[in-house]
Amino acid sequence: MAEKEFQAPDHVLIAGAGIIGISTAYYLQKNHNVQSITLIDRTGSIAPAASGKAGGFLTLDWNDHSDTGQLTRRSFALHQELADDLDPSTIQYRRLTCAAVRVNPYNTPNGSALRRPRGKKLEGVEWAVPANVEQSAVLGMQPLGDASTIAQVHPKRLCERMWERVCQNVPNAKIIKGAVHSQEGGHFVGASVVTDDREDAVIIIEGNALLFACGPWTADIVKGVKYHSVVVPTESVLTQCVFFSGCGDPEVYVRPDSTAYCTGFPEPERVVVEEPGQEQIQPEKIATILESVRDACGHRNDANNHGNNNNNNNNNNNNNNNNNNATDRGNSSWALDTTKPIVEQACYLPTTDDNIPLIGKLPKAVSGGDCCYIATGHGCWGILLGPATGESMSNLIMTGKSTNVNLAPFDPKRVGAFKLVPS
């Protein structure tokens, strides 16, 4: 029996407006001149969940010896191309350095840090400025990458700019608020979408390809790991991201707008029941992150200055405007000011049982129709892997194959039967 000739779709539906869905839309317009793209998202907004709250740390080679190695290298290159295309200043893209810094401020009877010797131990630790060397908790550091292998981007701004470009170039590009509850029939003709809280408020959106890319809300085999994060001001523009070893192992991703994104202390993976964009923020988690960063930087006495001051920032997920200056931040000599958090937030990172993303065409037994695809489960590397995943999905949807990345390791058939959830 002759193989059915592949037919490229002319209207692509994408469930999920995060980095994966947006990247797919971007490359559908850039590489395939698709004229009709519909995003379907529960919130009706761009990057409402992890893609709007992630740190945006990018690395070229950290995944070289894993299943995502090729995908990572391709995506790192695409991030640079995106910056060149969209203007790096609009998405806060830049190359920088990264270090692992070993710390311990707890090794004296009264809990204060020992005096550390100047020289090699602090050499290359950017925030260990002369004013605070005497109190530094640094025991040693190891470079993890330089500007040739490390970069960063502001995830939400990247998603917004990519979607703007899609809307500029695609005559029929739109985003609607809703959840895909089913795919219409064995011969795929569109998606049934619930457009509000009423189960009977269903419309049929016609299309001839559908991608499910909803993070932990995509399928019943995808769980979420909840992370909290907090953005704090810095006294100057820093250029070194830090993975601390000690003090709870916080991670600090400095940004070019004189802020630093601080995170750590992930919760166990679970089935996500919270709605995207409505993830509950636990104040004690925020306090733990701030305390760990203070301790790692060696200024534990600043802890009481923060108190319970969250300044109603819990729902402020956009730190585009930061007009603080050195005077506003107080008289602290520390490079990171943890006493005045700008943004406090939480999100879920999607994960699978084998920690390998699901990327590819869905079996008909799962999707209920032809021409249905899935892309989710990228864990902590969602922002990094987003562009290459989107490029690969656009190629797969429009040509039937991925030309830049081998998607075989990510084939959803490997996990057997599963159920898509309302997306």
Coordinates of C-alpha atoms in Angstrom, one line a residue:
M1 CA 0.0 0.0 0.0
A2 CA 1.4 3.4 -1.0
E3 CA 2.3 5.7 1.8
K4 CA 0.0 8.6 2.1
E5 CA 1.5 11.8 0.7
F6 CA 2.3 14.4 3.4
Q7 CA 0.2 17.5 3.2
A8 CA 1.4 20.6 5.0
P9 CA -1.3 22.3 7.1
D10 CA -2.4 25.8 6.3
H11 CA -3.8 26.6 9.8
V12 CA -1.9 25.4 12.9
L13 CA -3.5 25.4 16.4
I14 CA -1.1 25.6 19.4
A15 CA -2.4 24.8 22.9
G16 CA -0.1 26.7 25.3
A17 CA 1.4 30.2 25.0
G18 CA 4.7 29.5 26.8
I19 CA 8.2 29.4 25.3
I20 CA 7.5 26.1 23.4
G21 CA 4.3 27.2 21.8
I22 CA 5.5 30.7 21.0
S23 CA 8.8 29.4 19.5
T24 CA 6.9 27.0 17.3
A25 CA 4.7 29.8 16.1
Y26 CA 7.8 32.0 15.5
Y27 CA 9.5 29.4 13.3
L28 CA 6.2 28.5 11.5
Q29 CA 6.2 32.1 10.2
K30 CA 9.9 32.5 9.8
N31 CA 10.8 29.2 8.0
H32 CA 7.5 28.1 6.5
N33 CA 5.5 31.2 5.8
V34 CA 2.4 29.9 7.5
Q35 CA -0.5 32.3 7.2
S36 CA -2.8 31.2 9.9
I37 CA -1.8 30.4 13.6
T38 CA -4.1 30.3 16.6
L39 CA -2.7 30.1 20.1
I40 CA -5.1 28.7 22.7
D41 CA -4.2 29.4 26.3
R42 CA -6.1 29.0 29.6
T43 CA -5.2 32.6 30.6
G44 CA -5.4 34.2 27.1
S45 CA -2.0 35.8 27.7
I46 CA 1.6 35.2 26.7
A47 CA 3.9 33.3 29.0
P48 CA 1.6 33.2 32.0
A49 CA 3.4 30.4 33.9
A50 CA 7.1 29.2 34.0
S51 CA 8.0 30.9 30.7
G52 CA 7.2 34.2 32.3
K53 CA 8.9 33.5 35.6
A54 CA 12.0 31.6 34.8
G55 CA 15.6 32.9 35.2
G56 CA 16.6 32.7 31.5
F57 CA 20.0 31.0 32.1
L58 CA 21.5 29.6 28.9
T59 CA 24.4 27.2 28.4
L60 CA 26.0 25.6 25.4
D61 CA 27.6 22.4 26.7
W62 CA 26.2 21.4 30.1
N63 CA 23.9 18.8 28.4
D64 CA 26.5 17.4 26.0
H65 CA 26.4 13.9 27.5
S66 CA 22.7 13.6 27.7
D67 CA 19.8 13.0 25.4
T68 CA 19.2 16.7 25.1
G69 CA 22.8 17.5 24.0
Q70 CA 22.2 18.1 20.4
L71 CA 18.9 20.0 21.1
T72 CA 20.8 22.2 23.6
R73 CA 23.6 23.2 21.2
R74 CA 21.1 24.0 18.5
S75 CA 19.0 26.0 20.8
F76 CA 21.9 28.0 22.2
A77 CA 22.8 29.0 18.7
L78 CA 19.2 29.9 17.9
H79 CA 19.0 32.1 21.0
Q80 CA 21.9 34.2 19.5
E81 CA 20.0 34.4 16.2
L82 CA 16.9 35.5 18.0
A83 CA 18.7 38.2 19.8
D84 CA 20.2 39.4 16.5
D85 CA 16.7 39.3 14.9
L86 CA 14.7 40.9 17.7
D87 CA 17.3 43.3 19.2
P88 CA 19.2 41.9 22.3
S89 CA 18.3 45.0 24.4
T90 CA 14.6 44.3 24.1
I91 CA 14.9 40.8 25.5
Q92 CA 17.8 41.4 27.8
Y93 CA 20.0 38.9 26.0
R94 CA 23.7 39.0 26.7
R95 CA 26.7 36.7 27.0
L96 CA 28.3 36.5 30.5
T97 CA 30.2 34.2 32.9
C98 CA 29.2 31.6 35.4
A99 CA 30.9 30.2 38.5
A100 CA 30.3 27.6 41.3
V101 CA 31.1 29.3 44.6
R102 CA 31.7 27.3 47.7
V103 CA 30.5 29.1 50.9
N104 CA 30.2 28.5 54.6
P105 CA 29.4 31.4 56.9
Y106 CA 28.6 29.1 59.9
N107 CA 32.0 27.9 61.0
T108 CA 32.7 30.1 64.0
P109 CA 31.1 29.8 67.5
N110 CA 28.9 32.8 67.1
G111 CA 27.9 32.0 63.6
S112 CA 29.8 34.8 61.9
A113 CA 32.1 34.2 59.0
L114 CA 35.8 33.7 59.4
R115 CA 38.1 36.3 57.7
R116 CA 39.0 34.9 54.4
P117 CA 42.4 35.5 52.9
R118 CA 42.6 37.8 49.9
G119 CA 43.9 36.5 46.6
K120 CA 43.1 33.2 44.9
K121 CA 40.0 32.3 46.8
L122 CA 38.3 35.5 45.9
E123 CA 39.8 36.0 42.5
G124 CA 37.1 35.9 39.9
V125 CA 34.2 36.2 42.4
E126 CA 32.6 39.3 41.0
W127 CA 30.5 40.4 43.9
A128 CA 33.3 40.0 46.5
V129 CA 34.3 43.6 46.3
P130 CA 37.0 45.0 48.6
A131 CA 34.5 46.5 51.0
N132 CA 33.2 43.0 52.0
V133 CA 36.2 40.8 51.5
E134 CA 36.9 40.7 55.2
Q135 CA 33.5 39.2 55.9
S136 CA 33.2 37.0 52.8
A137 CA 31.9 33.5 53.3
V138 CA 33.7 32.3 50.2
L139 CA 35.8 29.2 50.6
G140 CA 36.6 28.8 46.9
M141 CA 35.3 29.1 43.4
Q142 CA 35.3 27.2 40.1
P143 CA 34.5 28.7 36.7
L144 CA 31.6 27.0 35.0
G145 CA 31.7 28.9 31.7
D146 CA 32.6 32.1 30.0
A147 CA 31.0 34.3 27.3
S148 CA 31.5 31.6 24.7
T149 CA 29.3 29.1 26.5
I150 CA 27.1 31.1 28.8
A151 CA 24.3 33.5 28.0
Q152 CA 21.0 34.8 29.4
V153 CA 17.7 36.2 28.3
H154 CA 14.6 37.6 29.9
P155 CA 12.1 34.8 29.2
K156 CA 8.9 36.7 29.2
R157 CA 10.3 39.5 27.1
L158 CA 11.5 36.9 24.6
C159 CA 8.1 35.3 24.4
E160 CA 6.4 38.6 23.9
R161 CA 8.8 39.8 21.2
M162 CA 8.6 36.5 19.3
W163 CA 4.8 36.7 19.4
E164 CA 4.9 40.3 18.2
R165 CA 6.9 39.2 15.2
V166 CA 4.4 36.4 14.5
C167 CA 1.6 38.9 14.5
Q168 CA 3.5 41.2 12.2
N169 CA 4.1 38.6 9.6
V170 CA 1.1 36.2 9.9
P171 CA -2.2 37.7 8.6
N172 CA -4.3 35.4 10.7
A173 CA -2.4 35.1 14.0
K174 CA -4.4 35.3 17.2
I175 CA -4.5 34.2 20.8
I176 CA -7.7 33.1 22.4
K177 CA -8.5 32.3 26.0
G178 CA -9.7 28.7 26.4
A179 CA -8.8 25.1 27.0
V180 CA -8.7 22.4 24.3
H181 CA -11.0 19.6 25.6
S182 CA -10.9 17.3 22.6
Q183 CA -9.7 17.0 19.1
E184 CA -12.5 16.6 16.6
G185 CA -12.8 13.1 15.3
G186 CA -10.5 10.6 13.6
H187 CA -10.0 12.8 10.6
F188 CA -8.6 15.9 12.2
V189 CA -10.6 19.1 11.4
G190 CA -10.0 21.3 14.5
A191 CA -10.3 21.5 18.2
S192 CA -13.2 21.8 20.7
V193 CA -12.4 24.7 23.0
V194 CA -14.0 25.7 26.2
T195 CA -13.8 29.4 26.2
D196 CA -14.9 30.2 29.8
D197 CA -15.9 28.4 33.0
R198 CA -19.1 27.0 31.6
E199 CA -18.6 23.5 30.2
D200 CA -21.2 24.1 27.6
A201 CA -19.4 27.2 26.2
V202 CA -17.7 25.2 23.5
I203 CA -16.6 26.4 20.1
I204 CA -14.9 24.4 17.3
I205 CA -11.8 26.0 16.0
E206 CA -11.0 24.6 12.6
G207 CA -7.4 23.7 11.8
N208 CA -5.4 20.9 10.3
A209 CA -2.6 20.5 12.9
L210 CA -2.6 20.8 16.7
L211 CA 0.3 21.1 19.0
F212 CA -0.1 20.4 22.8
A213 CA 2.6 22.5 24.6
C214 CA 1.1 23.3 28.0
G215 CA 3.9 22.4 30.4
P216 CA 2.7 20.3 33.4
W217 CA -0.9 20.8 32.2
T218 CA -0.3 18.9 29.0
A219 CA -0.8 15.2 29.9
D220 CA -1.4 13.0 32.9
I221 CA 2.1 11.6 32.7
V222 CA 3.7 15.1 33.1
K223 CA 4.2 16.4 36.6
G224 CA 5.5 19.7 37.9
V225 CA 8.4 20.7 40.2
K226 CA 7.5 23.9 42.0
Y227 CA 10.1 26.6 42.3
H228 CA 9.9 29.9 44.1
S229 CA 12.1 32.8 43.0
V230 CA 12.7 36.4 44.0
V231 CA 14.2 39.3 42.0
V232 CA 16.4 41.7 44.1
P233 CA 18.3 44.9 43.1
T234 CA 22.1 44.9 42.6
E235 CA 24.3 47.9 43.2
S236 CA 25.7 47.7 39.7
V237 CA 25.3 45.7 36.6
L238 CA 26.9 42.3 37.4
T239 CA 28.1 39.8 34.8
Q240 CA 28.6 36.6 36.7
C241 CA 25.8 34.1 37.4
V242 CA 26.5 32.0 40.6
F243 CA 25.6 28.5 41.7
F244 CA 26.4 28.5 45.4
S245 CA 27.5 25.3 47.1
G246 CA 26.5 25.7 50.8
C247 CA 23.8 27.7 52.5
G248 CA 21.2 25.6 50.8
D249 CA 22.7 25.9 47.4
P250 CA 20.9 29.0 46.1
E251 CA 21.2 30.0 42.4
V252 CA 21.7 33.7 41.4
Y253 CA 21.3 34.9 37.8
V254 CA 22.3 38.5 37.5
R255 CA 20.5 40.6 34.9
P256 CA 21.6 43.7 32.8
D257 CA 19.0 45.9 34.5
S258 CA 20.9 45.9 37.9
T259 CA 18.8 43.1 39.3
A260 CA 19.5 39.5 40.2
Y261 CA 17.1 36.5 40.0
C262 CA 17.5 34.3 43.0
T263 CA 16.0 30.8 43.3
G264 CA 16.5 27.3 44.8
F265 CA 14.9 24.8 47.2
P266 CA 12.6 23.0 44.7
E267 CA 9.7 21.0 46.0
P268 CA 9.1 17.3 45.1
E269 CA 7.4 16.7 41.8
R270 CA 3.7 16.3 41.8
V271 CA 0.6 16.4 39.7
V272 CA -0.2 20.1 39.3
V273 CA -3.7 21.2 40.4
E274 CA -3.0 25.0 40.5
E275 CA -4.0 26.9 37.4
P276 CA -1.3 28.5 35.2
G277 CA -0.6 32.0 36.3
Q278 CA -2.2 31.5 39.6
E279 CA 0.5 29.5 41.4
Q280 CA 0.3 30.2 45.1
I281 CA 3.4 32.0 46.6
Q282 CA 4.5 30.7 50.0
P283 CA 6.1 33.6 51.9
E284 CA 8.3 31.2 53.9
K285 CA 9.8 29.9 50.7
I286 CA 10.7 33.4 49.6
A287 CA 12.2 34.1 53.1
T288 CA 14.3 30.9 52.8
I289 CA 15.7 32.0 49.4
L290 CA 16.5 35.5 50.6
E291 CA 18.1 34.1 53.8
S292 CA 20.2 31.6 51.9
V293 CA 21.5 34.3 49.5
R294 CA 22.3 36.6 52.4
D295 CA 24.2 33.8 54.2
A296 CA 26.0 32.8 51.0
C297 CA 27.1 36.4 50.5
G298 CA 28.3 36.5 54.1
H299 CA 26.1 39.3 55.4
R300 CA 23.8 37.4 57.8
N301 CA 23.2 40.5 59.9
D302 CA 21.0 42.0 57.2
A303 CA 18.4 39.2 57.7
N304 CA 16.3 41.3 60.2
N305 CA 16.0 44.2 57.8
H306 CA 13.8 42.2 55.4
G307 CA 11.2 41.1 58.0
N308 CA 7.9 40.3 56.4
N309 CA 8.2 43.0 53.8
N310 CA 6.8 41.6 50.5
N311 CA 5.5 45.0 49.3
N312 CA 2.5 43.3 47.6
N313 CA 4.9 42.1 44.9
N314 CA 3.4 38.6 44.8
N315 CA 1.4 39.3 41.7
N316 CA 4.0 41.5 40.0
N317 CA 5.6 39.2 37.6
N318 CA 7.1 41.8 35.3
N319 CA 10.3 43.5 36.5
N320 CA 10.6 45.6 33.3
N321 CA 10.9 48.9 35.3
N322 CA 13.5 49.2 38.0
N323 CA 14.2 52.8 38.9
N324 CA 15.9 52.0 42.2
N325 CA 19.3 53.6 42.8
A326 CA 22.0 53.1 45.3
T327 CA 20.4 55.5 47.8
D328 CA 17.0 53.7 47.5
R329 CA 18.7 50.4 48.3
G330 CA 20.1 51.6 51.6
N331 CA 23.7 51.9 52.7
S332 CA 24.6 48.3 52.3
S333 CA 28.0 47.7 50.7
W334 CA 26.8 44.4 49.4
A335 CA 26.5 43.8 45.6
L336 CA 23.1 42.0 46.2
D337 CA 20.5 43.8 48.2
T338 CA 18.2 41.1 49.6
T339 CA 16.3 43.6 51.8
K340 CA 14.2 45.1 49.0
P341 CA 12.8 42.3 46.8
I342 CA 11.2 43.6 43.6
V343 CA 9.4 40.5 42.5
E344 CA 8.3 37.3 44.4
Q345 CA 6.8 34.5 42.4
A346 CA 6.3 30.7 41.9
C347 CA 6.0 28.4 39.0
Y348 CA 6.1 24.7 38.0
L349 CA 8.7 23.2 35.8
P350 CA 7.3 20.3 33.7
T351 CA 9.0 16.9 34.1
T352 CA 8.5 13.3 33.0
D353 CA 9.3 10.1 34.8
D354 CA 12.5 9.5 32.8
N355 CA 13.5 13.3 32.8
I356 CA 13.4 13.3 29.0
P357 CA 11.1 15.7 27.1
L358 CA 8.2 14.5 25.1
I359 CA 8.6 15.9 21.6
G360 CA 7.0 14.5 18.5
K361 CA 3.8 13.4 16.8
L362 CA 1.2 11.9 19.0
P363 CA -0.1 8.3 18.5
K364 CA -3.6 8.4 17.2
A365 CA -4.7 6.3 20.2
V366 CA -3.6 9.2 22.4
S367 CA -4.7 12.2 20.4
G368 CA -7.9 10.8 18.9
G369 CA -7.0 12.4 15.6
D370 CA -4.3 12.8 12.9
C371 CA -1.8 15.6 12.8
C372 CA -1.6 16.1 16.6
Y373 CA 1.8 16.7 18.3
I374 CA 3.2 17.2 21.8
A375 CA 6.2 19.2 23.2
T376 CA 6.6 19.3 27.0
G377 CA 8.7 18.0 29.9
H378 CA 11.8 20.1 29.5
G379 CA 12.3 20.6 33.2
C380 CA 14.7 23.3 34.3
W381 CA 15.9 23.8 30.7
G382 CA 12.6 24.9 29.1
I383 CA 13.8 28.4 28.2
L384 CA 17.2 27.1 26.9
L385 CA 15.6 24.4 24.8
G386 CA 12.5 26.4 23.7
P387 CA 13.8 27.8 20.3
A388 CA 15.2 24.5 19.0
T389 CA 12.1 22.6 20.1
G390 CA 9.9 25.2 18.4
E391 CA 12.0 25.0 15.2
S392 CA 11.9 21.2 15.3
M393 CA 8.2 21.1 15.8
S394 CA 7.6 23.6 13.0
N395 CA 9.6 21.4 10.6
L396 CA 7.8 18.3 11.8
I397 CA 4.4 19.9 11.4
M398 CA 5.1 21.4 8.0
T399 CA 7.3 18.7 6.4
G400 CA 6.8 15.6 8.4
K401 CA 10.4 15.5 9.6
S402 CA 12.8 17.4 11.8
T403 CA 16.0 18.3 9.9
N404 CA 18.1 20.1 12.5
V405 CA 17.6 17.9 15.5
N406 CA 17.1 14.1 15.9
L407 CA 13.8 13.8 17.8
A408 CA 14.0 10.0 18.2
P409 CA 15.0 10.2 21.9
F410 CA 11.9 12.3 22.7
D411 CA 9.3 10.2 20.8
P412 CA 6.1 10.1 22.9
K413 CA 5.5 6.5 21.9
R414 CA 8.3 5.5 24.4
V415 CA 6.0 6.1 27.4
G416 CA 3.1 4.0 26.2
A417 CA -0.5 5.0 26.7
F418 CA -1.4 8.3 28.4
K419 CA -4.1 10.9 28.5
L420 CA -4.1 14.5 27.4
V421 CA -5.6 16.9 29.9
P422 CA -7.7 19.9 29.0
S423 CA -5.0 22.3 27.8

